[in-house]
Coordinates of C-alpha atoms in Angstrom, one line a residue:
X207 CA 17.5 -48.1 16.5
X208 CA 14.8 -50.4 17.9
X209 CA 12.2 -48.8 20.1
X210 CA 12.9 -49.0 23.8
X211 CA 9.9 -51.2 24.5
X212 CA 11.2 -53.9 22.3
X213 CA 14.3 -54.3 24.5
X214 CA 11.9 -54.9 27.4
X215 CA 10.0 -57.6 25.5
X216 CA 13.1 -59.5 24.5
X217 CA 13.7 -62.9 26.2
X218 CA 16.3 -62.9 28.9
X219 CA 18.2 -65.6 30.7
X220 CA 16.8 -66.1 34.2
X221 CA 19.2 -68.2 36.3
X222 CA 19.0 -68.3 40.1
X223 CA 22.1 -70.5 40.3
X224 CA 24.4 -67.9 38.6
X225 CA 25.3 -66.0 41.8
X226 CA 26.0 -69.1 43.8
X227 CA 28.1 -70.5 41.0
X228 CA 30.1 -67.2 40.9
X229 CA 30.5 -67.2 44.7
X230 CA 31.7 -70.9 44.6
X231 CA 34.2 -70.1 41.8
X232 CA 35.6 -67.2 43.7
X233 CA 36.1 -69.1 47.0
X234 CA 37.6 -72.2 45.2
X235 CA 40.1 -70.0 43.3
X236 CA 40.0 -66.3 44.3
X237 CA 40.7 -63.9 41.5
X238 CA 44.0 -62.0 41.3
X239 CA 42.1 -58.8 42.4
X240 CA 41.4 -60.2 45.9
X241 CA 45.1 -60.4 46.9
X242 CA 46.0 -57.1 45.4
X243 CA 43.2 -55.3 47.2
X244 CA 44.1 -57.0 50.5
X245 CA 47.7 -55.7 50.2
X246 CA 46.3 -52.2 50.6
X247 CA 44.7 -52.9 54.0
X248 CA 46.4 -52.5 57.4
X249 CA 49.2 -50.1 56.8
X250 CA 48.9 -48.6 60.4
X251 CA 49.4 -52.1 61.9
X252 CA 52.6 -52.6 59.9
X253 CA 53.9 -49.2 61.1
X254 CA 53.3 -50.1 64.7
X255 CA 54.9 -53.5 64.3
X256 CA 58.0 -51.8 62.8
X257 CA 58.1 -49.4 65.7
X258 CA 58.1 -52.3 68.1
X259 CA 60.9 -54.3 66.6
X260 CA 63.1 -51.8 64.8
X261 CA 66.5 -50.5 66.0
X262 CA 68.7 -53.5 65.1
X263 CA 70.1 -54.9 61.9
X264 CA 67.3 -57.5 61.7
X265 CA 63.7 -56.3 62.1
X266 CA 61.6 -59.4 61.7
X267 CA 58.2 -57.9 60.7
X268 CA 56.5 -60.5 58.5
X269 CA 55.1 -59.8 55.1
X270 CA 51.4 -59.2 55.3
X271 CA 48.5 -57.3 53.9
X272 CA 49.2 -53.7 54.4
X273 CA 52.8 -53.4 53.3
X274 CA 51.9 -51.6 50.1
X275 CA 49.8 -49.1 52.0
X276 CA 52.6 -48.6 54.5
X277 CA 55.2 -48.2 51.8
X278 CA 53.3 -45.3 50.3
X279 CA 52.7 -43.6 53.6
X280 CA 56.3 -44.2 54.6
X281 CA 57.4 -42.2 51.6
X282 CA 55.3 -39.3 52.9
X283 CA 56.7 -39.6 56.4
X284 CA 60.3 -39.7 55.2
X285 CA 60.1 -36.8 52.8
X286 CA 57.3 -34.7 54.2
X287 CA 57.6 -35.3 58.0
X288 CA 61.4 -36.1 58.1
X289 CA 60.8 -39.3 60.2
X290 CA 60.0 -43.0 60.1
X291 CA 59.0 -43.7 63.7
X292 CA 55.4 -43.0 64.8
X293 CA 54.8 -40.8 67.8
X294 CA 53.9 -42.0 71.3
X295 CA 50.6 -43.9 71.4
X296 CA 50.3 -43.6 75.2
X297 CA 50.3 -40.2 76.9
X298 CA 52.5 -39.7 80.0
X299 CA 54.7 -37.2 81.7
X300 CA 58.4 -37.1 82.4
X301 CA 59.5 -35.1 85.5
X302 CA 63.1 -34.1 86.2
X303 CA 63.5 -34.4 90.0
X304 CA 66.5 -32.0 90.2
X305 CA 64.5 -29.0 88.8
X306 CA 60.9 -30.2 89.0
X307 CA 60.3 -29.5 85.3
X308 CA 57.8 -31.8 83.5
X309 CA 57.5 -32.6 79.8
X310 CA 54.8 -34.4 77.9
X311 CA 56.1 -37.6 76.3
X312 CA 56.6 -37.9 72.6
X313 CA 58.7 -41.1 72.6
X314 CA 57.3 -44.4 71.4
X315 CA 59.6 -46.2 73.8
X316 CA 58.6 -44.4 76.9
X317 CA 54.9 -44.5 75.9
X318 CA 55.0 -48.3 75.5
X319 CA 57.0 -48.8 78.7
X320 CA 54.2 -46.8 80.5
X321 CA 51.4 -48.6 78.7
X322 CA 52.8 -52.0 79.6
X323 CA 53.9 -51.2 83.1
X324 CA 51.3 -53.3 84.9
X325 CA 52.4 -56.3 82.8
X326 CA 56.1 -56.1 83.9
X327 CA 56.0 -54.2 87.2
X328 CA 56.6 -57.3 89.3
X329 CA 55.1 -58.9 92.4
X330 CA 56.2 -56.3 95.0
X331 CA 54.5 -53.5 93.1
X332 CA 51.5 -55.6 92.5
X333 CA 51.2 -56.5 96.1
X334 CA 51.4 -52.9 97.1
X335 CA 48.6 -52.0 94.7
X336 CA 46.4 -54.8 96.2
X337 CA 47.2 -53.6 99.7
X338 CA 46.1 -50.0 98.9
X339 CA 42.9 -51.3 97.2
X340 CA 42.1 -53.6 100.1
X341 CA 42.6 -50.7 102.5
X342 CA 40.3 -48.4 100.6
X343 CA 37.7 -51.2 100.2
X344 CA 37.6 -51.7 104.0
X345 CA 37.4 -48.0 104.5
X346 CA 34.4 -47.8 102.1
X347 CA 32.7 -50.7 103.9
X348 CA 33.2 -49.0 107.3
X349 CA 31.7 -45.8 105.9
X350 CA 28.7 -47.8 104.5
X351 CA 28.1 -49.3 108.0
X352 CA 28.1 -45.8 109.6
X353 CA 25.5 -44.7 107.0
X354 CA 23.3 -47.8 107.7
X355 CA 24.0 -49.2 104.3
X356 CA 24.8 -52.8 103.3
X357 CA 28.7 -53.1 103.3
X358 CA 28.5 -56.2 101.1
X359 CA 27.2 -54.1 98.2
X360 CA 30.3 -51.9 98.2
X361 CA 32.3 -52.6 95.0
X362 CA 36.0 -53.4 95.0
X363 CA 37.9 -50.2 94.0
X364 CA 39.7 -50.1 90.7
X365 CA 42.1 -47.4 91.9
X366 CA 43.4 -46.3 95.3
X367 CA 45.9 -43.7 96.2
X368 CA 49.3 -43.5 94.6
X369 CA 52.0 -46.2 94.3
X370 CA 55.6 -45.0 93.7
X371 CA 58.0 -47.6 92.5
X372 CA 61.8 -47.0 92.3
X373 CA 63.9 -48.3 89.5
X374 CA 67.5 -47.9 88.3
X375 CA 69.3 -48.6 85.1
X376 CA 71.0 -52.0 85.4
X377 CA 74.8 -51.6 85.3
X378 CA 75.1 -55.3 84.4
X379 CA 72.9 -54.8 81.3
X380 CA 74.5 -51.6 80.1
X381 CA 75.2 -53.3 76.7
X382 CA 71.4 -53.5 76.1
X383 CA 70.9 -49.7 76.3
X384 CA 69.3 -48.4 73.1
X385 CA 69.1 -51.9 71.6
X386 CA 66.0 -53.9 70.8
X387 CA 65.6 -57.1 72.7
X388 CA 65.2 -60.6 71.2
X389 CA 62.0 -61.7 73.0
X390 CA 59.1 -63.7 71.7
X391 CA 58.0 -60.9 69.4
X392 CA 61.4 -60.9 67.7
X393 CA 61.5 -64.6 67.2
X394 CA 57.9 -64.8 66.0
X395 CA 58.9 -62.8 62.9
X396 CA 61.7 -65.2 62.1
X397 CA 59.5 -68.3 62.6
X398 CA 56.6 -66.8 60.6
X399 CA 58.8 -65.8 57.7
X400 CA 60.0 -69.4 57.5
X401 CA 56.5 -70.7 57.7
X402 CA 55.4 -68.3 54.9
X403 CA 58.2 -69.6 52.6
X404 CA 57.1 -73.2 53.4
X405 CA 53.5 -72.4 52.5
X406 CA 54.6 -70.6 49.3
X407 CA 56.7 -73.6 48.3
X408 CA 53.7 -76.0 48.3
X409 CA 52.3 -74.9 44.9
X410 CA 55.9 -74.9 43.6
X411 CA 56.4 -78.5 44.6
X412 CA 53.0 -79.8 43.6
X413 CA 52.0 -77.8 40.6
X414 CA 55.3 -76.3 39.4
X415 CA 53.9 -72.8 40.1
X416 CA 57.0 -70.9 41.3
X417 CA 55.3 -67.5 41.1
X418 CA 53.8 -67.7 44.6
X419 CA 57.2 -68.5 46.1
X420 CA 58.9 -65.8 44.1
X421 CA 56.5 -63.1 45.2
X422 CA 56.7 -64.3 48.9
X423 CA 60.5 -64.4 49.0
X424 CA 60.7 -60.9 47.4
X425 CA 58.2 -59.5 49.8
X426 CA 60.0 -60.9 52.8
X427 CA 63.2 -59.4 51.6
X428 CA 61.6 -56.0 51.2
X429 CA 60.2 -56.2 54.7
X430 CA 63.5 -57.0 56.3
X431 CA 65.4 -54.3 54.2
X432 CA 62.9 -51.7 55.2
X433 CA 63.4 -52.3 58.9
X434 CA 67.2 -52.6 58.7
X435 CA 67.8 -48.9 58.2
X436 CA 69.9 -47.1 60.8
X437 CA 67.4 -44.3 60.8
X438 CA 65.0 -46.4 62.9
X439 CA 67.6 -46.6 65.8
X440 CA 68.4 -42.9 65.6
X441 CA 64.7 -42.0 65.9
X442 CA 63.7 -44.6 68.4
X443 CA 66.4 -43.6 71.0
X444 CA 66.9 -40.0 70.1
X445 CA 68.7 -39.1 73.3
X446 CA 72.1 -38.9 75.1
X447 CA 73.4 -41.5 77.5
X448 CA 74.2 -40.6 81.1
X449 CA 77.9 -40.2 81.4
X450 CA 79.9 -42.2 84.1
X451 CA 80.0 -40.3 87.4
X452 CA 76.9 -38.3 86.7
X453 CA 73.5 -38.8 88.3
X454 CA 70.0 -38.0 87.1
X455 CA 66.6 -38.9 88.5
X456 CA 63.3 -38.9 86.6
X457 CA 59.7 -39.6 87.3
X458 CA 57.5 -41.3 84.7
X459 CA 53.7 -41.2 85.2
X460 CA 50.5 -40.9 83.3
X461 CA 49.6 -37.7 85.2
X462 CA 47.2 -36.5 87.9
X463 CA 44.9 -39.3 89.1
X464 CA 47.2 -42.1 87.9
X465 CA 47.8 -45.2 90.1
X466 CA 51.5 -45.4 89.4
X467 CA 54.6 -43.2 89.3
X468 CA 57.9 -44.7 88.3
X469 CA 61.1 -43.1 89.8
X470 CA 64.0 -44.0 87.5
X471 CA 67.5 -43.3 88.8
X472 CA 70.5 -43.0 86.6
X473 CA 73.8 -43.4 88.4
X474 CA 76.5 -43.2 85.8
X475 CA 74.4 -45.4 83.5
X476 CA 71.2 -44.9 81.6
X477 CA 69.5 -42.6 79.2
X478 CA 68.6 -38.9 79.4
X479 CA 64.8 -39.3 79.6
X480 CA 64.2 -35.6 79.1
X481 CA 65.9 -35.9 75.7
X482 CA 64.0 -39.1 74.9
X483 CA 60.6 -37.9 75.8
X484 CA 60.9 -34.9 73.5
X485 CA 60.4 -37.3 70.6
X486 CA 62.3 -37.2 67.3
X487 CA 59.4 -35.6 65.5
X488 CA 59.2 -32.7 68.0
X489 CA 62.8 -31.6 67.3
X490 CA 63.2 -28.2 65.6
X491 CA 65.3 -29.7 62.9
X492 CA 65.1 -33.5 62.8
X493 CA 67.9 -35.1 60.8
X494 CA 66.9 -37.8 58.3
X495 CA 69.5 -38.7 55.7
X496 CA 69.1 -38.3 52.0
X497 CA 69.9 -42.0 51.7
X498 CA 67.0 -42.9 53.9
X499 CA 64.6 -40.8 51.8
X500 CA 65.8 -42.4 48.6
X501 CA 65.6 -45.9 50.0
X502 CA 62.0 -45.3 51.2
X503 CA 61.1 -44.1 47.7
X504 CA 62.9 -47.1 46.1
X505 CA 61.1 -49.5 48.4
X506 CA 57.8 -47.9 47.6
X507 CA 58.3 -48.3 43.9
X508 CA 59.4 -52.0 44.5
X509 CA 56.2 -52.6 46.5
X510 CA 54.1 -51.2 43.7
X511 CA 55.9 -53.4 41.1
X512 CA 55.4 -56.4 43.4
X513 CA 51.7 -55.5 43.6
X514 CA 51.3 -55.4 39.8
X515 CA 53.3 -58.7 39.5
X516 CA 51.2 -60.5 42.0
X517 CA 48.1 -59.7 40.1
X518 CA 49.3 -62.1 37.3
X519 CA 49.0 -65.1 39.7
X520 CA 45.6 -66.4 38.9
X521 CA 46.2 -70.1 39.9
X522 CA 46.7 -71.3 43.4
X523 CA 46.1 -67.8 44.8
X524 CA 44.8 -69.3 48.1
X525 CA 48.4 -70.0 49.0
X526 CA 49.4 -66.3 48.5
X527 CA 46.4 -65.2 50.6
X528 CA 47.4 -67.7 53.3
X529 CA 50.9 -66.2 53.3
X530 CA 49.5 -62.7 53.8
X531 CA 47.0 -63.8 56.4
X532 CA 49.7 -65.5 58.5
X533 CA 51.8 -62.4 58.3
X534 CA 48.9 -60.2 59.3
X535 CA 48.4 -62.2 62.4
X536 CA 52.0 -61.8 63.3
X537 CA 51.9 -58.0 62.7
X538 CA 48.9 -57.6 64.9
X539 CA 50.5 -59.7 67.6
X540 CA 53.7 -57.6 67.5
X541 CA 51.9 -54.3 67.3
X542 CA 49.7 -54.9 70.3
X543 CA 51.6 -57.3 72.6
X544 CA 53.3 -56.0 75.8
X545 CA 57.1 -55.9 76.2
X546 CA 59.5 -55.7 79.1
X547 CA 61.6 -52.5 79.3
X548 CA 64.8 -54.3 78.4
X549 CA 63.2 -55.3 75.1
X550 CA 62.6 -51.6 74.5
X551 CA 66.3 -50.7 75.1
X552 CA 65.6 -49.7 78.8
X553 CA 67.2 -52.3 81.1
X554 CA 65.7 -51.4 84.4
X555 CA 66.2 -53.0 87.8
X556 CA 63.7 -52.8 90.7
X557 CA 64.7 -51.3 94.0
X558 CA 61.7 -50.7 96.2
X559 CA 58.0 -49.5 96.3
X560 CA 56.1 -47.1 98.5
X561 CA 52.4 -46.2 98.5
X562 CA 49.4 -45.1 100.6
X563 CA 45.7 -44.7 100.0
X564 CA 46.1 -41.0 100.6
X565 CA 48.2 -39.4 97.8
X566 CA 49.7 -36.7 100.0
X567 CA 50.8 -39.4 102.5
X568 CA 52.6 -41.1 99.7
X569 CA 54.3 -37.8 98.8
X570 CA 55.5 -37.2 102.3
X571 CA 56.8 -40.8 102.8
X572 CA 58.7 -40.6 99.6
X573 CA 60.2 -37.2 100.5
X574 CA 61.4 -38.5 103.8
X575 CA 63.3 -41.4 102.1
X576 CA 64.2 -39.8 98.8
X577 CA 64.6 -36.0 99.1
X578 CA 63.3 -33.9 96.2
X579 CA 61.3 -36.8 94.7
X580 CA 58.2 -36.1 96.8
X581 CA 58.4 -32.4 96.1
X582 CA 58.7 -33.2 92.3
X583 CA 55.4 -35.1 92.5
X584 CA 53.4 -32.2 93.9
X585 CA 53.2 -30.2 90.6
X586 CA 51.6 -33.1 88.8
X587 CA 49.4 -34.7 91.4
X588 CA 48.4 -31.4 93.1
X589 CA 48.1 -28.9 90.2
X590 CA 46.1 -26.5 92.4
X591 CA 48.8 -26.5 95.1
X592 CA 48.8 -28.0 98.6
X593 CA 46.8 -26.8 101.6
X594 CA 48.6 -24.6 104.1
X595 CA 49.1 -27.4 106.6
X596 CA 50.2 -29.8 103.9
X597 CA 52.7 -27.3 102.6
X598 CA 54.0 -26.7 106.1
X599 CA 54.5 -30.4 106.7
X600 CA 56.3 -30.9 103.4
X601 CA 58.6 -28.0 104.1
X602 CA 59.4 -29.4 107.5
X603 CA 60.4 -32.7 105.9
X604 CA 62.6 -30.8 103.4
X605 CA 64.3 -28.8 106.2
X606 CA 65.0 -32.0 108.1
X607 CA 66.6 -33.6 105.0
X608 CA 68.7 -30.5 104.4
X609 CA 69.9 -30.6 108.0
X610 CA 70.8 -34.3 107.7
X611 CA 72.7 -33.5 104.5
X612 CA 74.7 -30.8 106.2
X613 CA 75.5 -33.0 109.2
X614 CA 76.7 -35.8 106.9
X615 CA 78.9 -33.3 105.1
X616 CA 80.4 -32.1 108.3
X617 CA 81.1 -35.6 109.5
X618 CA 82.7 -36.5 106.2
X619 CA 84.9 -33.3 106.3
X620 CA 85.9 -34.1 109.9
X621 CA 86.8 -37.7 108.8
X622 CA 88.9 -36.4 106.0
X623 CA 90.7 -33.9 108.3
X624 CA 91.5 -36.7 110.8
X625 CA 92.9 -38.8 108.0
X626 CA 95.2 -36.0 106.8
X627 CA 96.4 -35.3 110.3
X628 CA 97.1 -39.0 110.9
X629 CA 99.1 -39.1 107.7
X630 CA 101.2 -36.1 108.7
X631 CA 102.0 -37.6 112.1

C-alpha cells in the first residue's frame, strides 16, 4: 500500500464547471429519484382533501405528491385506529338546548362548518356584527373623550358582544342530508384529473413514451378508488337523523368569548348533532369493516409498486413532475378552501339574527323570543355564573315564558272543547 502522503501529492482534476454542469443536467432532465422522493411529501394535505370531498361514490381528489405517504399512514389509521376520517381541526362546542348539556366537538363536518361560518353566514348576520362593532367603537370613543384622550386614535374593535343567528334544516333540501355537495371543490378534482391525463399524454404523442401516461392513469384510478369506500360516509356523518314529528334544538359555538353562536333547529328534519359532535374516533367501539382494512392494505401495496415503477422513468420526467405539481395545488386548494354547509351534508336555512354589545343583553333578548335558548347559553358564556341581579332578571323572563305557555295551552284546550261541543249539537 502506498504511503498516505503520496495520495495527497497525486494530481487531481480541478473543474469549477462540474457543479454547474450537474445542476443544469438535473434541471433539464430530473433524475428518477426526484419524483419518487416528492411522492413521499404532503400526506397530511391529501388526508384533509379526502376528508373534505369524501362521502359519495366519486371523491375527486387529484393525484399528487403525498399519496404514497398518505397510503402508508392510512393503513395505520384503518388497522390501528379503526378509522379513515381525521378528527375535527376546529375546536367548538355543541349545546343541547333541551337539557343544557354541552359537548366538545370531534366531528370534521361540524368543525369545518364552524371554521368557515363567517364565509357563509350571509349579509344579515354580517350587518349585525358590523352594527355591534360600530356601537362598541362609538362607546370607546366617548370614553376616550371623557378621559381627555384623542378619540381618533381609538382602534376599530375586532370583536363586540355576542351575535346569535338562528338556522333550521331546510325541508326542501332534505335529500342533501349526509351527502357531499358538488361545488367548485368537487369539480376542480374532475377538471384537474383530465388536465393531468392531457399533460401525461404529451410525451406519449411526441416521443412515444407511454410510461408517464400509464403511471398517471394508474395513480388517478387509485386516488378515486381510495375515496369511493362507504367507510368514509359512515365516519363523516356518524349520527342519527331526526325523525319526522320530533324536534331538537342545538347551539354551535367556539365557546366563551366567541363572537358567534349558531342556534340550529331541527323540526322533523335534520341530524342529531350530539351524535355527530361525538366524532367517530371517540366511540367506544368504532365499526370499521374488514373489507375496508384489506382494501387500505391493498391500496398501500399498489402505491409502493407504483412508486417503484415510476423510478424507471428516466426520460421526460418533467411531465410526471408537472402532473404531481398540478395535483398538489388542487389538494391544497381543496384542503383549505371554505365550503357552505350544504356541501358538508348540512343543508341549513337562515331564519333571523339577534345580538348586542353586552353578552348578557343578548342572552335575555334571546330568552324572551326563544325560551330555553338564552338559558342554555349561560353555562358556556358565563362559566362563573351570573350575578344575583342578572340571575333574577333571567328567572323573571323564564317565568313569563312559562305563564305564556300555560295560557296558550288553556286557550287551545278551550278551543278544542268548544269544537267538540259544537259537533255534539
